[in-house]
C-alpha cells in the first residue's frame, strides 16, 4: 500500500534521493526545501503525488506552519523525515558567531521544532514514525567539525528522550547514522577562515583531506536511502541505525573505548554515592 511521507531538505543529497526513490515506487511525498523551483522537474513528472512546500527550518515558526499545512491538505502522513542540515567546517576557535548560530538553528533547533510540530498530528492520527537523519558524527567526533558534532550529538539526545515520552501514543523514531557517503555534503560545507596557529594540528589535517578529496567516502548514497526506507517501514526498527562500514567501525570502536574508560572509573563513581545509598 502506498504511503505518504513528509521530508525536509529535499534539494540535494539523501533528501533528494529519498524523494526520488519513494515517488518512483508509487508513494506520495510532501517535500520541503528553501527553493521549491529546484523540484520543478520532479513535480512535472509525478504530478499530485509530489507536493512541494517552501521551508527554511531556521525560521522558528515555519516548521509548524509547513507541517500543519501538510497534514491538513495531504494527511494522514505515515513517516516524517527530519533531514535538513549541513556541516560547519572549522576548528572551534576559527568559526564565527554567526556561523555557529546558523549551524545550531538549522541542524539542532530546526530539527527539534520540526519534531515538535509533527507530534500532535501523529498523536491525533493514532501513531506514526519519525526518521531523524543524524550521522556517525552523532556518536563520534572528528576535529574541524566540532559545531557540527554539537548539533548531531544534541539532536540524538533529544530524540532518545522524546521517543520515551511519546511511545504510549504509538509514535516511534529511527535515528539514521550514515558514515561518510557519496553525496554533495562536502560541497555544502560552511568553511571557517583558517587560523595559522592550527596549520599543524589534527583540525588542519582533516581540512586538507576534505578539500583535496582524499577523505574516504565509503558509503553508497543509493544503498543508504534503501536502508533508510526499509527501517522506516520495519515493524520494530532500531532506535539507531548505523549505515556504512565506516559508521559501523567508528561507532563500535568509540563505544568500546567509552565503556572501557567507564569501567576503569567504577570505584570512583560508586564512592561518590551517599553513605545511605551504599
PDB file of C-alpha atoms in Angstrom:
ATOM      1  CA  UNK A   1       0.000   0.000   0.000  1.00  0.00           C
ATOM      2  CA  UNK A   2       1.317   3.438  -0.940  1.00  0.00           C
ATOM      3  CA  UNK A   3       2.495   5.627   1.923  1.00  0.00           C
ATOM      4  CA  UNK A   4       2.672   9.361   2.463  1.00  0.00           C
ATOM      5  CA  UNK A   5       5.992  10.876   3.568  1.00  0.00           C
ATOM      6  CA  UNK A   6       6.961  14.359   4.799  1.00  0.00           C
ATOM      7  CA  UNK A   7      10.645  15.143   4.139  1.00  0.00           C
ATOM      8  CA  UNK A   8      12.759  18.214   4.858  1.00  0.00           C
ATOM      9  CA  UNK A   9      15.918  19.171   2.987  1.00  0.00           C
ATOM     10  CA  UNK A  10      14.976  17.660  -0.379  1.00  0.00           C
ATOM     11  CA  UNK A  11      17.009  19.867  -2.713  1.00  0.00           C
ATOM     12  CA  UNK A  12      20.017  17.518  -2.827  1.00  0.00           C
ATOM     13  CA  UNK A  13      21.826  14.660  -1.126  1.00  0.00           C
ATOM     14  CA  UNK A  14      19.975  11.961   0.767  1.00  0.00           C
ATOM     15  CA  UNK A  15      16.770  14.019   0.944  1.00  0.00           C
ATOM     16  CA  UNK A  16      16.562  14.402  -2.834  1.00  0.00           C
ATOM     17  CA  UNK A  17      17.425  10.777  -3.486  1.00  0.00           C
ATOM     18  CA  UNK A  18      14.918   9.594  -0.891  1.00  0.00           C
ATOM     19  CA  UNK A  19      12.203  11.685  -2.538  1.00  0.00           C
ATOM     20  CA  UNK A  20      13.006  10.250  -5.963  1.00  0.00           C
ATOM     21  CA  UNK A  21      13.069   6.659  -4.683  1.00  0.00           C
ATOM     22  CA  UNK A  22       9.705   6.961  -2.961  1.00  0.00           C
ATOM     23  CA  UNK A  23       7.993   8.608  -5.904  1.00  0.00           C
ATOM     24  CA  UNK A  24       9.346   6.028  -8.336  1.00  0.00           C
ATOM     25  CA  UNK A  25       7.727   3.219  -6.370  1.00  0.00           C
ATOM     26  CA  UNK A  26       4.334   4.933  -6.131  1.00  0.00           C
ATOM     27  CA  UNK A  27       4.344   6.698  -2.745  1.00  0.00           C
ATOM     28  CA  UNK A  28       3.251  10.276  -2.082  1.00  0.00           C
ATOM     29  CA  UNK A  29       5.782  12.818  -0.818  1.00  0.00           C
ATOM     30  CA  UNK A  30       5.430  16.233   0.767  1.00  0.00           C
ATOM     31  CA  UNK A  31       8.880  17.649   0.037  1.00  0.00           C
ATOM     32  CA  UNK A  32      10.140  20.796   1.746  1.00  0.00           C
ATOM     33  CA  UNK A  33      13.124  22.960   0.849  1.00  0.00           C
ATOM     34  CA  UNK A  34      14.065  26.596   0.727  1.00  0.00           C
ATOM     35  CA  UNK A  35      13.769  26.936  -3.082  1.00  0.00           C
ATOM     36  CA  UNK A  36      10.787  24.927  -4.390  1.00  0.00           C
ATOM     37  CA  UNK A  37      11.767  25.607  -8.025  1.00  0.00           C
ATOM     38  CA  UNK A  38      14.564  23.045  -7.612  1.00  0.00           C
ATOM     39  CA  UNK A  39      11.951  20.273  -7.706  1.00  0.00           C
ATOM     40  CA  UNK A  40      10.004  21.562 -10.722  1.00  0.00           C
ATOM     41  CA  UNK A  41      11.122  18.686 -12.962  1.00  0.00           C
ATOM     42  CA  UNK A  42      10.040  16.078 -10.408  1.00  0.00           C
ATOM     43  CA  UNK A  43       6.740  17.864  -9.876  1.00  0.00           C
ATOM     44  CA  UNK A  44       6.060  17.851 -13.614  1.00  0.00           C
ATOM     45  CA  UNK A  45       6.821  14.124 -13.772  1.00  0.00           C
ATOM     46  CA  UNK A  46       4.868  12.929 -10.764  1.00  0.00           C
ATOM     47  CA  UNK A  47       2.002  15.399 -10.565  1.00  0.00           C
ATOM     48  CA  UNK A  48      -0.122  15.341  -7.421  1.00  0.00           C
ATOM     49  CA  UNK A  49       1.946  12.584  -5.799  1.00  0.00           C
ATOM     50  CA  UNK A  50       4.631  15.216  -5.111  1.00  0.00           C
ATOM     51  CA  UNK A  51       3.622  18.243  -3.085  1.00  0.00           C
ATOM     52  CA  UNK A  52       6.316  20.872  -2.616  1.00  0.00           C
ATOM     53  CA  UNK A  53       6.370  23.357   0.255  1.00  0.00           C
ATOM     54  CA  UNK A  54       8.845  26.171   0.881  1.00  0.00           C
ATOM     55  CA  UNK A  55      10.513  25.780   4.274  1.00  0.00           C
ATOM     56  CA  UNK A  56      13.511  27.362   5.930  1.00  0.00           C
ATOM     57  CA  UNK A  57      13.901  25.425   9.171  1.00  0.00           C
ATOM     58  CA  UNK A  58      15.896  28.279  10.741  1.00  0.00           C
ATOM     59  CA  UNK A  59      12.680  30.355  10.802  1.00  0.00           C
ATOM     60  CA  UNK A  60      11.281  29.053  14.105  1.00  0.00           C
ATOM     61  CA  UNK A  61       7.529  29.305  13.293  1.00  0.00           C
ATOM     62  CA  UNK A  62       8.000  27.926   9.775  1.00  0.00           C
ATOM     63  CA  UNK A  63       8.231  24.170  10.533  1.00  0.00           C
ATOM     64  CA  UNK A  64       4.907  24.213  12.374  1.00  0.00           C
ATOM     65  CA  UNK A  65       3.211  26.116   9.563  1.00  0.00           C
ATOM     66  CA  UNK A  66       4.564  23.686   6.949  1.00  0.00           C
ATOM     67  CA  UNK A  67       3.651  20.618   8.986  1.00  0.00           C
ATOM     68  CA  UNK A  68       0.142  21.913   9.734  1.00  0.00           C
ATOM     69  CA  UNK A  69      -0.399  22.625   6.028  1.00  0.00           C
ATOM     70  CA  UNK A  70       0.886  19.188   5.046  1.00  0.00           C
ATOM     71  CA  UNK A  71      -1.369  17.292   7.439  1.00  0.00           C
ATOM     72  CA  UNK A  72      -4.374  19.469   6.606  1.00  0.00           C
ATOM     73  CA  UNK A  73      -4.007  19.074   2.845  1.00  0.00           C
ATOM     74  CA  UNK A  74      -2.389  15.652   2.477  1.00  0.00           C
ATOM     75  CA  UNK A  75      -2.688  13.798   5.797  1.00  0.00           C
ATOM     76  CA  UNK A  76      -2.561  11.327   7.362  1.00  0.00           C
ATOM     77  CA  UNK A  77       1.216  11.114   6.982  1.00  0.00           C
ATOM     78  CA  UNK A  78       2.920   7.807   7.670  1.00  0.00           C
ATOM     79  CA  UNK A  79       6.551   8.901   8.030  1.00  0.00           C
ATOM     80  CA  UNK A  80       8.131  12.282   8.745  1.00  0.00           C
ATOM     81  CA  UNK A  81      11.811  12.576   7.845  1.00  0.00           C
ATOM     82  CA  UNK A  82      13.851  15.335   9.503  1.00  0.00           C
ATOM     83  CA  UNK A  83      16.741  15.589   7.069  1.00  0.00           C
ATOM     84  CA  UNK A  84      17.592  19.277   6.559  1.00  0.00           C
ATOM     85  CA  UNK A  85      21.144  20.066   7.635  1.00  0.00           C
ATOM     86  CA  UNK A  86      24.703  20.856   6.629  1.00  0.00           C
ATOM     87  CA  UNK A  87      28.191  20.961   8.114  1.00  0.00           C
ATOM     88  CA  UNK A  88      30.107  23.881   9.632  1.00  0.00           C
ATOM     89  CA  UNK A  89      33.751  23.212   8.847  1.00  0.00           C
ATOM     90  CA  UNK A  90      36.416  24.682  11.086  1.00  0.00           C
ATOM     91  CA  UNK A  91      38.070  24.412  14.477  1.00  0.00           C
ATOM     92  CA  UNK A  92      36.015  25.805  17.344  1.00  0.00           C
ATOM     93  CA  UNK A  93      38.282  28.837  17.653  1.00  0.00           C
ATOM     94  CA  UNK A  94      38.057  29.557  13.924  1.00  0.00           C
ATOM     95  CA  UNK A  95      34.299  29.612  13.353  1.00  0.00           C
ATOM     96  CA  UNK A  96      32.385  32.875  13.651  1.00  0.00           C
ATOM     97  CA  UNK A  97      29.462  33.642  15.947  1.00  0.00           C
ATOM     98  CA  UNK A  98      27.012  33.978  13.043  1.00  0.00           C
ATOM     99  CA  UNK A  99      28.205  30.653  11.635  1.00  0.00           C
ATOM    100  CA  UNK A 100      27.639  28.951  14.987  1.00  0.00           C
ATOM    101  CA  UNK A 101      24.146  30.397  15.312  1.00  0.00           C
ATOM    102  CA  UNK A 102      23.162  29.262  11.821  1.00  0.00           C
ATOM    103  CA  UNK A 103      24.558  25.763  12.357  1.00  0.00           C
ATOM    104  CA  UNK A 104      22.631  25.280  15.595  1.00  0.00           C
ATOM    105  CA  UNK A 105      19.490  26.901  14.171  1.00  0.00           C
ATOM    106  CA  UNK A 106      19.491  24.537  11.195  1.00  0.00           C
ATOM    107  CA  UNK A 107      20.690  21.178  12.472  1.00  0.00           C
ATOM    108  CA  UNK A 108      19.520  21.256  16.076  1.00  0.00           C
ATOM    109  CA  UNK A 109      16.749  23.802  16.686  1.00  0.00           C
ATOM    110  CA  UNK A 110      15.269  23.262  13.223  1.00  0.00           C
ATOM    111  CA  UNK A 111      15.053  19.510  13.793  1.00  0.00           C
ATOM    112  CA  UNK A 112      13.642  19.985  17.293  1.00  0.00           C
ATOM    113  CA  UNK A 113      10.926  22.322  16.049  1.00  0.00           C
ATOM    114  CA  UNK A 114      10.073  20.023  13.140  1.00  0.00           C
ATOM    115  CA  UNK A 115       9.621  17.072  15.510  1.00  0.00           C
ATOM    116  CA  UNK A 116       7.593  19.164  17.969  1.00  0.00           C
ATOM    117  CA  UNK A 117       5.328  20.255  15.120  1.00  0.00           C
ATOM    118  CA  UNK A 118       4.752  16.691  13.895  1.00  0.00           C
ATOM    119  CA  UNK A 119       3.970  15.093  17.266  1.00  0.00           C
ATOM    120  CA  UNK A 120       0.424  16.424  17.847  1.00  0.00           C
ATOM    121  CA  UNK A 121      -0.636  15.305  14.383  1.00  0.00           C
ATOM    122  CA  UNK A 122       0.762  11.809  14.870  1.00  0.00           C
ATOM    123  CA  UNK A 123      -0.949  11.576  18.266  1.00  0.00           C
ATOM    124  CA  UNK A 124      -4.257  12.609  16.697  1.00  0.00           C
ATOM    125  CA  UNK A 125      -3.994  10.037  13.924  1.00  0.00           C
ATOM    126  CA  UNK A 126      -3.054   7.267  16.355  1.00  0.00           C
ATOM    127  CA  UNK A 127       0.669   6.948  15.738  1.00  0.00           C
ATOM    128  CA  UNK A 128       3.399   7.214  13.149  1.00  0.00           C
ATOM    129  CA  UNK A 129       7.131   7.211  12.666  1.00  0.00           C
ATOM    130  CA  UNK A 130       9.743   9.962  12.646  1.00  0.00           C
ATOM    131  CA  UNK A 131      13.108   9.422  10.981  1.00  0.00           C
ATOM    132  CA  UNK A 132      15.847  11.767  12.178  1.00  0.00           C
ATOM    133  CA  UNK A 133      18.839  11.899   9.863  1.00  0.00           C
ATOM    134  CA  UNK A 134      21.912  12.234  12.034  1.00  0.00           C
ATOM    135  CA  UNK A 135      25.388  10.914  11.233  1.00  0.00           C
ATOM    136  CA  UNK A 136      28.114   8.730  12.629  1.00  0.00           C
ATOM    137  CA  UNK A 137      29.039  12.189  13.897  1.00  0.00           C
ATOM    138  CA  UNK A 138      26.238  11.869  16.438  1.00  0.00           C
ATOM    139  CA  UNK A 139      28.273   9.173  18.207  1.00  0.00           C
ATOM    140  CA  UNK A 140      31.892  10.045  17.354  1.00  0.00           C
ATOM    141  CA  UNK A 141      33.801  13.236  16.581  1.00  0.00           C
ATOM    142  CA  UNK A 142      36.327  14.442  14.007  1.00  0.00           C
ATOM    143  CA  UNK A 143      38.456  17.535  14.568  1.00  0.00           C
ATOM    144  CA  UNK A 144      37.365  20.532  12.498  1.00  0.00           C
ATOM    145  CA  UNK A 145      33.699  19.527  12.817  1.00  0.00           C
ATOM    146  CA  UNK A 146      33.152  20.496  16.459  1.00  0.00           C
ATOM    147  CA  UNK A 147      29.997  22.582  15.949  1.00  0.00           C
ATOM    148  CA  UNK A 148      28.501  20.052  13.538  1.00  0.00           C
ATOM    149  CA  UNK A 149      29.053  17.338  16.131  1.00  0.00           C
ATOM    150  CA  UNK A 150      27.479  19.520  18.821  1.00  0.00           C
ATOM    151  CA  UNK A 151      24.259  19.601  16.792  1.00  0.00           C
ATOM    152  CA  UNK A 152      24.249  15.887  15.946  1.00  0.00           C
ATOM    153  CA  UNK A 153      25.012  14.729  19.493  1.00  0.00           C
ATOM    154  CA  UNK A 154      22.376  17.188  20.677  1.00  0.00           C
ATOM    155  CA  UNK A 155      19.597  16.003  18.376  1.00  0.00           C
ATOM    156  CA  UNK A 156      20.313  12.363  19.227  1.00  0.00           C
ATOM    157  CA  UNK A 157      19.894  13.066  22.930  1.00  0.00           C
ATOM    158  CA  UNK A 158      16.701  14.976  22.242  1.00  0.00           C
ATOM    159  CA  UNK A 159      15.237  12.152  20.153  1.00  0.00           C
ATOM    160  CA  UNK A 160      16.184   9.473  22.668  1.00  0.00           C
ATOM    161  CA  UNK A 161      14.243  11.325  25.374  1.00  0.00           C
ATOM    162  CA  UNK A 162      11.260  12.202  23.189  1.00  0.00           C
ATOM    163  CA  UNK A 163      10.977   8.599  21.966  1.00  0.00           C
ATOM    164  CA  UNK A 164      10.280   7.574  25.558  1.00  0.00           C
ATOM    165  CA  UNK A 165       7.767  10.376  26.027  1.00  0.00           C
ATOM    166  CA  UNK A 166       5.624   9.517  23.009  1.00  0.00           C
ATOM    167  CA  UNK A 167       5.898   5.726  22.847  1.00  0.00           C
ATOM    168  CA  UNK A 168       2.494   5.363  24.611  1.00  0.00           C
ATOM    169  CA  UNK A 169       0.900   7.172  21.639  1.00  0.00           C
ATOM    170  CA  UNK A 170       2.215   4.707  19.057  1.00  0.00           C
ATOM    171  CA  UNK A 171       4.885   7.120  17.831  1.00  0.00           C
ATOM    172  CA  UNK A 172       8.414   5.865  17.341  1.00  0.00           C
ATOM    173  CA  UNK A 173      11.728   7.071  15.956  1.00  0.00           C
ATOM    174  CA  UNK A 174      14.653   5.928  13.858  1.00  0.00           C
ATOM    175  CA  UNK A 175      17.924   7.868  14.138  1.00  0.00           C
ATOM    176  CA  UNK A 176      19.890   7.289  10.930  1.00  0.00           C
ATOM    177  CA  UNK A 177      23.674   7.481  11.321  1.00  0.00           C
ATOM    178  CA  UNK A 178      25.421   7.294   7.943  1.00  0.00           C
ATOM    179  CA  UNK A 179      29.192   7.347   7.692  1.00  0.00           C
ATOM    180  CA  UNK A 180      30.956   9.471   5.055  1.00  0.00           C
ATOM    181  CA  UNK A 181      28.825   8.909   1.950  1.00  0.00           C
ATOM    182  CA  UNK A 182      28.992   9.881  -1.695  1.00  0.00           C
ATOM    183  CA  UNK A 183      26.616  12.844  -1.609  1.00  0.00           C
ATOM    184  CA  UNK A 184      27.240  16.560  -2.101  1.00  0.00           C
ATOM    185  CA  UNK A 185      27.762  17.101   1.634  1.00  0.00           C
ATOM    186  CA  UNK A 186      31.294  18.465   1.153  1.00  0.00           C
ATOM    187  CA  UNK A 187      30.074  20.985  -1.430  1.00  0.00           C
ATOM    188  CA  UNK A 188      27.609  22.393   1.087  1.00  0.00           C
ATOM    189  CA  UNK A 189      30.106  22.902   3.907  1.00  0.00           C
ATOM    190  CA  UNK A 190      30.273  26.330   5.529  1.00  0.00           C
ATOM    191  CA  UNK A 191      34.011  26.979   5.828  1.00  0.00           C
ATOM    192  CA  UNK A 192      35.567  28.961   8.633  1.00  0.00           C
ATOM    193  CA  UNK A 193      38.599  31.133   7.957  1.00  0.00           C
ATOM    194  CA  UNK A 194      41.629  29.031   8.980  1.00  0.00           C
ATOM    195  CA  UNK A 195      43.960  30.403  11.640  1.00  0.00           C
ATOM    196  CA  UNK A 196      47.716  29.972  11.030  1.00  0.00           C
ATOM    197  CA  UNK A 197      48.091  28.583  14.547  1.00  0.00           C
ATOM    198  CA  UNK A 198      46.125  25.475  13.523  1.00  0.00           C
ATOM    199  CA  UNK A 199      48.195  24.689  10.424  1.00  0.00           C
ATOM    200  CA  UNK A 200      49.978  21.744  12.056  1.00  0.00           C
ATOM    201  CA  UNK A 201      47.090  20.281  14.049  1.00  0.00           C
ATOM    202  CA  UNK A 202      44.580  17.450  13.514  1.00  0.00           C
ATOM    203  CA  UNK A 203      41.978  20.057  12.514  1.00  0.00           C
ATOM    204  CA  UNK A 204      44.105  21.169   9.578  1.00  0.00           C
ATOM    205  CA  UNK A 205      44.812  17.550   8.623  1.00  0.00           C
ATOM    206  CA  UNK A 206      41.081  16.886   8.269  1.00  0.00           C
ATOM    207  CA  UNK A 207      40.590  20.155   6.394  1.00  0.00           C
ATOM    208  CA  UNK A 208      43.272  19.229   3.877  1.00  0.00           C
ATOM    209  CA  UNK A 209      41.833  15.739   3.415  1.00  0.00           C
ATOM    210  CA  UNK A 210      38.334  17.063   2.755  1.00  0.00           C
ATOM    211  CA  UNK A 211      39.479  19.894   0.496  1.00  0.00           C
ATOM    212  CA  UNK A 212      41.712  17.601  -1.565  1.00  0.00           C
ATOM    213  CA  UNK A 213      39.067  14.908  -1.946  1.00  0.00           C
ATOM    214  CA  UNK A 214      41.234  12.320  -0.186  1.00  0.00           C
ATOM    215  CA  UNK A 215      38.864  11.920   2.781  1.00  0.00           C
ATOM    216  CA  UNK A 216      37.446   8.401   2.256  1.00  0.00           C
ATOM    217  CA  UNK A 217      33.767   8.195   1.296  1.00  0.00           C
ATOM    218  CA  UNK A 218      32.856   4.536   1.589  1.00  0.00           C
ATOM    219  CA  UNK A 219      29.090   4.953   1.839  1.00  0.00           C
ATOM    220  CA  UNK A 220      26.858   4.434  -1.199  1.00  0.00           C
ATOM    221  CA  UNK A 221      24.064   7.028  -1.242  1.00  0.00           C
ATOM    222  CA  UNK A 222      21.531   4.800  -3.045  1.00  0.00           C
ATOM    223  CA  UNK A 223      22.105   1.874  -0.683  1.00  0.00           C
ATOM    224  CA  UNK A 224      21.910   4.233   2.283  1.00  0.00           C
ATOM    225  CA  UNK A 225      18.498   5.518   1.151  1.00  0.00           C
ATOM    226  CA  UNK A 226      17.241   1.974   0.546  1.00  0.00           C
ATOM    227  CA  UNK A 227      18.242   1.040   4.104  1.00  0.00           C
ATOM    228  CA  UNK A 228      16.503   4.145   5.447  1.00  0.00           C
ATOM    229  CA  UNK A 229      13.268   3.203   3.686  1.00  0.00           C
ATOM    230  CA  UNK A 230      13.463  -0.373   4.946  1.00  0.00           C
ATOM    231  CA  UNK A 231      13.968   0.822   8.525  1.00  0.00           C
ATOM    232  CA  UNK A 232      11.163   3.368   8.229  1.00  0.00           C
ATOM    233  CA  UNK A 233       8.803   0.568   7.205  1.00  0.00           C
ATOM    234  CA  UNK A 234      10.024  -2.111   9.622  1.00  0.00           C
ATOM    235  CA  UNK A 235       7.676  -3.327  12.339  1.00  0.00           C
ATOM    236  CA  UNK A 236      10.230  -2.879  15.125  1.00  0.00           C
ATOM    237  CA  UNK A 237      13.168  -0.830  13.840  1.00  0.00           C
ATOM    238  CA  UNK A 238      16.195   0.004  15.970  1.00  0.00           C
ATOM    239  CA  UNK A 239      16.310   3.429  17.559  1.00  0.00           C
ATOM    240  CA  UNK A 240      19.723   3.980  15.972  1.00  0.00           C
ATOM    241  CA  UNK A 241      20.733   2.732  12.540  1.00  0.00           C
ATOM    242  CA  UNK A 242      24.410   2.954  11.594  1.00  0.00           C
ATOM    243  CA  UNK A 243      24.895   2.810   7.812  1.00  0.00           C
ATOM    244  CA  UNK A 244      28.155   2.027   6.056  1.00  0.00           C
ATOM    245  CA  UNK A 245      31.268   0.221   7.186  1.00  0.00           C
ATOM    246  CA  UNK A 246      32.891   3.472   8.314  1.00  0.00           C
ATOM    247  CA  UNK A 247      29.958   4.252  10.589  1.00  0.00           C
ATOM    248  CA  UNK A 248      29.816   0.727  11.994  1.00  0.00           C
ATOM    249  CA  UNK A 249      33.553   0.538  12.689  1.00  0.00           C
ATOM    250  CA  UNK A 250      33.982   4.050  14.076  1.00  0.00           C
ATOM    251  CA  UNK A 251      30.912   3.923  16.313  1.00  0.00           C
ATOM    252  CA  UNK A 252      31.759   0.425  17.531  1.00  0.00           C
ATOM    253  CA  UNK A 253      35.293   1.490  18.425  1.00  0.00           C
ATOM    254  CA  UNK A 254      34.103   4.662  20.177  1.00  0.00           C
ATOM    255  CA  UNK A 255      31.535   2.793  22.254  1.00  0.00           C
ATOM    256  CA  UNK A 256      34.064   0.156  23.307  1.00  0.00           C
ATOM    257  CA  UNK A 257      36.564   2.821  24.314  1.00  0.00           C
ATOM    258  CA  UNK A 258      33.953   4.744  26.315  1.00  0.00           C
ATOM    259  CA  UNK A 259      32.790   1.604  28.075  1.00  0.00           C
ATOM    260  CA  UNK A 260      36.358   0.638  28.958  1.00  0.00           C
ATOM    261  CA  UNK A 261      37.002   4.132  30.322  1.00  0.00           C
ATOM    262  CA  UNK A 262      33.773   3.971  32.342  1.00  0.00           C
ATOM    263  CA  UNK A 263      34.595   0.570  33.820  1.00  0.00           C
ATOM    264  CA  UNK A 264      38.018   1.857  34.839  1.00  0.00           C
ATOM    265  CA  UNK A 265      36.270   4.564  36.865  1.00  0.00           C
ATOM    266  CA  UNK A 266      33.757   2.275  38.557  1.00  0.00           C
ATOM    267  CA  UNK A 267      35.117   2.570  42.097  1.00  0.00           C
ATOM    268  CA  UNK A 268      35.417   6.348  41.809  1.00  0.00           C
ATOM    269  CA  UNK A 269      31.818   6.546  40.600  1.00  0.00           C
ATOM    270  CA  UNK A 270      30.454   4.325  43.386  1.00  0.00           C
ATOM    271  CA  UNK A 271      32.395   6.221  46.032  1.00  0.00           C
ATOM    272  CA  UNK A 272      30.514   9.398  45.129  1.00  0.00           C
ATOM    273  CA  UNK A 273      27.215   7.970  46.442  1.00  0.00           C
ATOM    274  CA  UNK A 274      25.839   8.961  49.823  1.00  0.00           C
ATOM    275  CA  UNK A 275      26.590   6.571  52.667  1.00  0.00           C
ATOM    276  CA  UNK A 276      22.893   5.639  52.781  1.00  0.00           C
ATOM    277  CA  UNK A 277      22.922   4.670  49.059  1.00  0.00           C
ATOM    278  CA  UNK A 278      25.919   2.414  49.614  1.00  0.00           C
TER     279      UNK A 278
END
